[in-house]
XYZ file of C-alpha atoms in Angstrom:
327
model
C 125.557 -44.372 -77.491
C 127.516 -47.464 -75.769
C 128.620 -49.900 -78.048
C 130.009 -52.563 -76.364
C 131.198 -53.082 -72.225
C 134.038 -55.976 -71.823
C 134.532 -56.940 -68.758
C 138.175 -58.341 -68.097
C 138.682 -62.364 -68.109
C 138.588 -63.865 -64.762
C 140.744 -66.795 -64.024
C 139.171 -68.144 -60.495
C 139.359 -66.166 -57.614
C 142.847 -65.899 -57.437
C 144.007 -61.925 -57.603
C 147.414 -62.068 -60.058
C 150.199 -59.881 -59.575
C 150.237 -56.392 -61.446
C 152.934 -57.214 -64.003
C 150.127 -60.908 -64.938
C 147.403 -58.405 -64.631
C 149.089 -55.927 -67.332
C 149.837 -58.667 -69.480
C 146.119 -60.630 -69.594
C 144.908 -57.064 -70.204
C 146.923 -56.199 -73.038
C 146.008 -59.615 -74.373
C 142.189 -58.680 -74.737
C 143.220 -55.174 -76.043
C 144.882 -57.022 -78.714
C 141.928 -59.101 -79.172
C 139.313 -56.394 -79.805
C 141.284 -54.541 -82.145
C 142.811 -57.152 -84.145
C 139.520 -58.095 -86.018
C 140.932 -60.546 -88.150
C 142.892 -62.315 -85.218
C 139.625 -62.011 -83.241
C 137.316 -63.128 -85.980
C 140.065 -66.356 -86.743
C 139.913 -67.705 -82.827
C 137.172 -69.614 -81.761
C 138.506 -69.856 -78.436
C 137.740 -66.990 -75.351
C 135.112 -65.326 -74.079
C 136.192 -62.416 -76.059
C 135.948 -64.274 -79.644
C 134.249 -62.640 -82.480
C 134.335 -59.352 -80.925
C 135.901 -56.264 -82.838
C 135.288 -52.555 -82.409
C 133.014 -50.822 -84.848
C 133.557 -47.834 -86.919
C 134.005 -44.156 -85.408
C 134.391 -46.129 -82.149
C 137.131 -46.665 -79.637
C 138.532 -48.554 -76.716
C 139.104 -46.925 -73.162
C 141.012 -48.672 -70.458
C 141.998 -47.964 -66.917
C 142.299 -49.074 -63.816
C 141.219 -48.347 -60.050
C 143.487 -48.790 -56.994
C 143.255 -48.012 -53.312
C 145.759 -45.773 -51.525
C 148.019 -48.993 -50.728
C 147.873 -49.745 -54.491
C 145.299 -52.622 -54.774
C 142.592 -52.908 -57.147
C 139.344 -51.664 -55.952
C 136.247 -53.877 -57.127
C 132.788 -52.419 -57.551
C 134.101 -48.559 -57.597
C 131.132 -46.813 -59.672
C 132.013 -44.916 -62.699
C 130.554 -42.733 -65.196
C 131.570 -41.433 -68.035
C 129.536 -38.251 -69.864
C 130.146 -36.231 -72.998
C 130.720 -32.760 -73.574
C 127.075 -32.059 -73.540
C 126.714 -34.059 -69.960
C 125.312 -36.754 -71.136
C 126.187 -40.399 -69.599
C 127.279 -42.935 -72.588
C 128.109 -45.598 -70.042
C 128.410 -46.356 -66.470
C 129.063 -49.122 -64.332
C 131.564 -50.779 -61.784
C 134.634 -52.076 -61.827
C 135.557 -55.580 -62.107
C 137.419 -57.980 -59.090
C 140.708 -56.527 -60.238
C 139.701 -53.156 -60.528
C 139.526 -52.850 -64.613
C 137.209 -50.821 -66.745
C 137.262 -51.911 -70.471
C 134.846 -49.730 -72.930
C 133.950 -49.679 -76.404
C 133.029 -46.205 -76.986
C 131.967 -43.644 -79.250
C 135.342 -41.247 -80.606
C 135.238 -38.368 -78.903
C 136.179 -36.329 -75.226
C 134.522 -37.477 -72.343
C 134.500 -36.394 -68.460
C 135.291 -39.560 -66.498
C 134.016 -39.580 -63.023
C 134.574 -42.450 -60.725
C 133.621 -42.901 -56.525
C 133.511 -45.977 -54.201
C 132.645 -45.636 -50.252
C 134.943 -43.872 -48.030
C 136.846 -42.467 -51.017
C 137.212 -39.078 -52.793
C 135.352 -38.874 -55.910
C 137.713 -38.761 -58.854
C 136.942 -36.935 -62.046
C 138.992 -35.910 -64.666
C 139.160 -36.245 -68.689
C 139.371 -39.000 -71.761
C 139.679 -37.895 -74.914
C 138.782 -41.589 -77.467
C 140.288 -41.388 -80.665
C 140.879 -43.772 -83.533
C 143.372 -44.899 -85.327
C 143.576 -48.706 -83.825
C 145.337 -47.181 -80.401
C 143.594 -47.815 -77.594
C 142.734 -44.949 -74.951
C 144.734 -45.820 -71.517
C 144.022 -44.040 -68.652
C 146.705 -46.406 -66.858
C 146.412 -46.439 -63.097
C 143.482 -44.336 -61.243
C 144.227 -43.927 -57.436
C 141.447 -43.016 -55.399
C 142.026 -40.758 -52.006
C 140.289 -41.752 -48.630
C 137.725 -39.405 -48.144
C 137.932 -36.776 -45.009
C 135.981 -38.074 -41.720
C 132.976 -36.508 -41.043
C 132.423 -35.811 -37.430
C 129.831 -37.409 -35.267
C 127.585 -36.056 -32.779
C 128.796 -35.650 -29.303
C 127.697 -38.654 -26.998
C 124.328 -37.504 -24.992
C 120.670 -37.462 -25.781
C 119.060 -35.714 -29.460
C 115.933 -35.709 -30.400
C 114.656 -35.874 -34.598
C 113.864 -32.802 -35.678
C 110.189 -33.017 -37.797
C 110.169 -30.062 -39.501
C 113.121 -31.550 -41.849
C 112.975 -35.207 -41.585
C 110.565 -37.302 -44.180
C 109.190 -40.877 -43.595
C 108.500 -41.859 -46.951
C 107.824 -45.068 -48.638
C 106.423 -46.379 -51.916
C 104.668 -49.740 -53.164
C 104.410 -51.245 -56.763
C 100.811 -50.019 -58.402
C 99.082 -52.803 -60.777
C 102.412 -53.586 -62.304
C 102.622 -50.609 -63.949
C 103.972 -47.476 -61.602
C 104.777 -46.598 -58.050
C 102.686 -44.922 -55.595
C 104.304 -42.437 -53.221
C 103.472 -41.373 -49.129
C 104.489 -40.201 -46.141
C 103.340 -40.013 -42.562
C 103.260 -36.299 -41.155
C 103.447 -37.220 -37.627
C 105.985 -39.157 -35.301
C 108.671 -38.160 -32.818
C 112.282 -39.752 -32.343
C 114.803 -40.205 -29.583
C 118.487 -40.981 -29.840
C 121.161 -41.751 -27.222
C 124.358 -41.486 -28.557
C 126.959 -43.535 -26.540
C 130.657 -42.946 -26.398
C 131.259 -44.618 -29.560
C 128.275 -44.970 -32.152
C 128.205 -48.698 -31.865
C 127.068 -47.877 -28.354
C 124.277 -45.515 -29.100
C 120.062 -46.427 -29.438
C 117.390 -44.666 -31.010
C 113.410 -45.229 -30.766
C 110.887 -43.566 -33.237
C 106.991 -43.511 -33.100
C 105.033 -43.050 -35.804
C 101.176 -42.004 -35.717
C 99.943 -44.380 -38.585
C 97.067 -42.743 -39.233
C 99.180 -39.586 -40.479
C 99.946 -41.791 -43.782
C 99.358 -39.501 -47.093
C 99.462 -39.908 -50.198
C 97.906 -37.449 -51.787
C 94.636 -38.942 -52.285
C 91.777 -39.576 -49.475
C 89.585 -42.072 -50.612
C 93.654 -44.375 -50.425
C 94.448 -43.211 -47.174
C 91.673 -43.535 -45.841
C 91.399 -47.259 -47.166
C 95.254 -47.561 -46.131
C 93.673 -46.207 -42.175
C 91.169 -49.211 -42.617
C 91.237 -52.730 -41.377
C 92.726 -54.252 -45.098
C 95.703 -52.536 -43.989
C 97.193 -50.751 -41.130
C 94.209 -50.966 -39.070
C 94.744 -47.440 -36.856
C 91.865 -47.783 -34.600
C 93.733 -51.374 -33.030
C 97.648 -50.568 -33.945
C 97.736 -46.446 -33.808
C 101.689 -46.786 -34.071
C 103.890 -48.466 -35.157
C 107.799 -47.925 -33.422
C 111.000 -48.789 -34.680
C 113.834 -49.164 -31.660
C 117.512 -50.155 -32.240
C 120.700 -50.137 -29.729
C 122.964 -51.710 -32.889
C 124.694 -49.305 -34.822
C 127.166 -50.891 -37.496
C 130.433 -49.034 -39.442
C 129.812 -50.308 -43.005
C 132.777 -47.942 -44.228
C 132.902 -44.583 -45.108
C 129.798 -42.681 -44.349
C 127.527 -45.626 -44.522
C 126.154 -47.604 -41.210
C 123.884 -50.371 -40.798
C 121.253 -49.537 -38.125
C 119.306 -52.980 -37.089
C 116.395 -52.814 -34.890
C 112.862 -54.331 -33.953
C 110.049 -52.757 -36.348
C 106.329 -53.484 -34.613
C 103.664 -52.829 -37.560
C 99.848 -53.782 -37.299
C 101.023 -55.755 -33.837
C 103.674 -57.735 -35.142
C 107.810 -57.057 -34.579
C 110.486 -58.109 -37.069
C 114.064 -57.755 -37.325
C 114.492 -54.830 -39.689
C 118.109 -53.601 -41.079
C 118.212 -49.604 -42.335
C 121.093 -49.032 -44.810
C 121.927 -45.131 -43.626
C 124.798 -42.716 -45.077
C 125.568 -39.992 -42.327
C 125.876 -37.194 -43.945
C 127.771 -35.126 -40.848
C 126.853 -32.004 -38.911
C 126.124 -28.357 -39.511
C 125.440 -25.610 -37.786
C 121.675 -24.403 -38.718
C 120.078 -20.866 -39.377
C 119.129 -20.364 -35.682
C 122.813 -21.357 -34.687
C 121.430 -24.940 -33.538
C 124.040 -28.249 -33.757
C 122.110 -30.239 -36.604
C 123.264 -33.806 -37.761
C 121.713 -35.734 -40.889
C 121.421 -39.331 -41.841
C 119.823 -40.859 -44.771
C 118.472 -44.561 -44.917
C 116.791 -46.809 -46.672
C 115.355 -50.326 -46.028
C 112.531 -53.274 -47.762
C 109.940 -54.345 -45.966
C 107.386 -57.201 -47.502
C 103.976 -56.313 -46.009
C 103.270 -59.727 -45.381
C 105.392 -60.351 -42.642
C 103.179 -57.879 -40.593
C 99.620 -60.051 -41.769
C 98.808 -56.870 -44.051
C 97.207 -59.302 -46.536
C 94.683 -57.528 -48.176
C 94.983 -58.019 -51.859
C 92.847 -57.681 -55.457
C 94.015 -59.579 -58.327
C 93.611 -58.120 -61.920
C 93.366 -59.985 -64.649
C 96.710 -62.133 -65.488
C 97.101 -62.312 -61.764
C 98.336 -58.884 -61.642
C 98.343 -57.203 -58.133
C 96.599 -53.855 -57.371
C 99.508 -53.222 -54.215
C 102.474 -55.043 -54.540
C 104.059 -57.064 -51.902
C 107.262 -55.210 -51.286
C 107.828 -52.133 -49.864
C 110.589 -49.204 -50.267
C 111.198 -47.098 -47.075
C 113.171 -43.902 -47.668
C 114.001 -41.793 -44.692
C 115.512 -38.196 -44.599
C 116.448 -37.079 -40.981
C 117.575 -34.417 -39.337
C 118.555 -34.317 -35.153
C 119.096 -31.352 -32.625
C 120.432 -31.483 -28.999
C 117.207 -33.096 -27.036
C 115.501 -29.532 -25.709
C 116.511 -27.439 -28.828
C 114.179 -24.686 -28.732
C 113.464 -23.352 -32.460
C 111.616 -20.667 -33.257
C 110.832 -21.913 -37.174
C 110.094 -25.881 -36.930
C-alpha cells in the first residue's frame, strides 16, 4: 500500500548544480521526518506532511551515462511477493521521493534507449531515510535494421486491431483479417516508404449482427469505400527503439494526416530460416474526421460508440518474395 509520493520542489526551470540539488533534497528529507518541525512551518509545499507509522522514506536518483538527471525515467517498485506498491516517473531533475511501507522491495527502473535497471531496497525505520544515492542508467545495445530493398508484411503474424469506447462503460475489441503491405527501405530509414491496404469489410469483432452494421452505410460503408490505405515515405528516430511513422490515412473517402508511434523491436531469423523484422505501433484516430457520424444517444447523453479510436498494430516483414510454407 503507497502512502504518500513527494515529488521534489521545483524552483523554475532552471536545472541547479548537483552539490544545490543534494542540498534542497536533504532539506525535504528533513522535512518529512521531522514531524514536529514539519507540523510548526506553515510555509512549503511540503508543510504538514510527516511519515506514518511502520512506514519509510526511499530516495534516489537517475542519471544518464554523462551524469545528468534523466526526467520521466519509469520506475517500479514491487515487494517480495511481486506486487507493485508504487510506480511512476521521475521528476525534471531526475529524483524519486517515496513514502513507503517498511520492508524489501525490487526496484526496477527503464527510460528509452536505456538498459533497464533493477536491483534491491530494503525500507526500514528508525527515522533514517533509505538512499539509493545515484542510479546510472546504460545506453541500451542497437538493434539492427533491415537491409535497404523491398519487404513485404507478413499476415500470418501481423494484427490490425483497434478498439472504441462502448456506452461509457467498456471497450469493444476488432480486427480486420485481410490486407497486404509493402515497404521500401531506403539507405537510411528516414529514406524508406511503406503502403498498406486493408479490405474493410474483413472487420471482426466477434459478433455479426456489429460487423455487419460496422460493413453498413452508418459506418464504413464497404460497398462505396472497400479499402481504406495508409501510405507514408516519413520515417522519424524518436530515440531508442521508438520511430514516428507519419503518413496519409484514406477512410470512408476521406485522407488525413495520421502519426503511428512504433517501437522496432529488431530482426530474427524465423523457423523456416526466413529474415523476419517486427515493429509495434500505435496511433488515435477520432472517427469524425472521416464523416463516420452515425451515433445513438442514451439517456444522460451517453454515447453507444465513442468518438475516439485506439489503433494497435503488431507486424511482422519478410524479404518481398519470401516463400513460406506455414503462413
Amino acid at each position: 500500500m503507497l502512502y504518500q509520493l513527494v515529488p521534489l520542489p521545483m524552483r523554475g526551470a532552471r536545472l541547479y548544480s548537483n552539490e544545490r540539488q543534494h542540498r534542497g533534497t536533504q532539506t525535504v528529507i528533513s522535512r518529512l521526518l521531522g514531524r514536529q518541525t514539519t507540523a510548526n512551518h506553515g510555509k512549503g509545499p511540503l508543510s504538514g506532511i510527516a511519515v506514518p507509522p511502520h512506514a519509510g522514506l526511499l530516495t534516489f536518483r537517475v542519471l544518464d551515462p554523462l551524469g545528468e538527471p534523466l526526467g520521466e525515467a519509469k520506475y517500479t517498485l514491487s515487494d517480495s511477493g511481486g506486487r507493485k506498491v508504487v510506480k511512476g516517473e521521475t521528476d525534471p531533475f531526475g529524483w524519486v521521493i517515496a513514502v513507503v511501507p517498511l520492508g524489501d522491495y525490487r526496484l526496477s527502473i527503464s527510460s528509452d534507449g536505456y538498459t533497464p535497471y533493477r536491483g534491491d531496497a530494503s525500507v526500514h525505520g528508525g527515522g533514517t531515510p533509505t538512499a539509493l544515492g545515484d542510479i546510472s542508467l546504460h545506453p541500451a545495445p542497437n538493434l539492427p535494421l533491415p537491409e535497404p530493398g523491398e519487404w513485404e508484411v507478413e499476415a500470418a503474424h501481423t494484427r490490425i486491431g483497434f478498439s472504441a469506447r462502448h456506452i461509457g462503460l467498456g471497450r469493444v475489441y476488432g480486427s480486420f483479417g485481410n490486407f497486404a503491405g509493402a515497404i521500401r527501405i531506403g539507405n537510411t530509414m528516414e529514406h524508406s516508404a511503406m503502403h498498406v491496404v486493408i479490405d474493410t469489410a474483413s472487420i471482426d469483432t466477434k459478433v455479426r449482427m456489429r460487423d455487419n452494421h460496422l460493413r453498413s452505410a452508418d459506418f464504413l460503408d464497404v460497398e462505396r469505400f472497400p479499402t481504406l490505405e495508409f501510405y507514408s515515405d516519413r520515417f522519424t528516430h524518436r530515440g531508442g527503439h521508438n520511430w514516428a511513422i507519419t503518413g496519409a490515412l484514406t477512410l470512408h473517402g476521406v485522407t488525413r494526416t495520421v502519426t503511428l508511434d512504433a517501437q522496432y523491436n529488431g530482426i530474427r531469423v524465423g523457423m523456416e530460416g526466413e529474415t523476419r523484422g517486427a515493429v509495434r505501433a500505435t496511433t488515435e484516430l477520432h472517427r469524425e474526421d472521416y464523416t463516420i457520424n452515425w451515433q445513438t444517444m442514451l439517456a444522460r447523453n451517453i454515447a453507444v460508440v465513442g468518438s475516439s479510436i485506439n489503433v494497435d498494430l503488431d507486424i511482422q516483414i519478410v524479404p518481398k518474395g519470401t516463400e513460406l510454407e506455414f503462413k
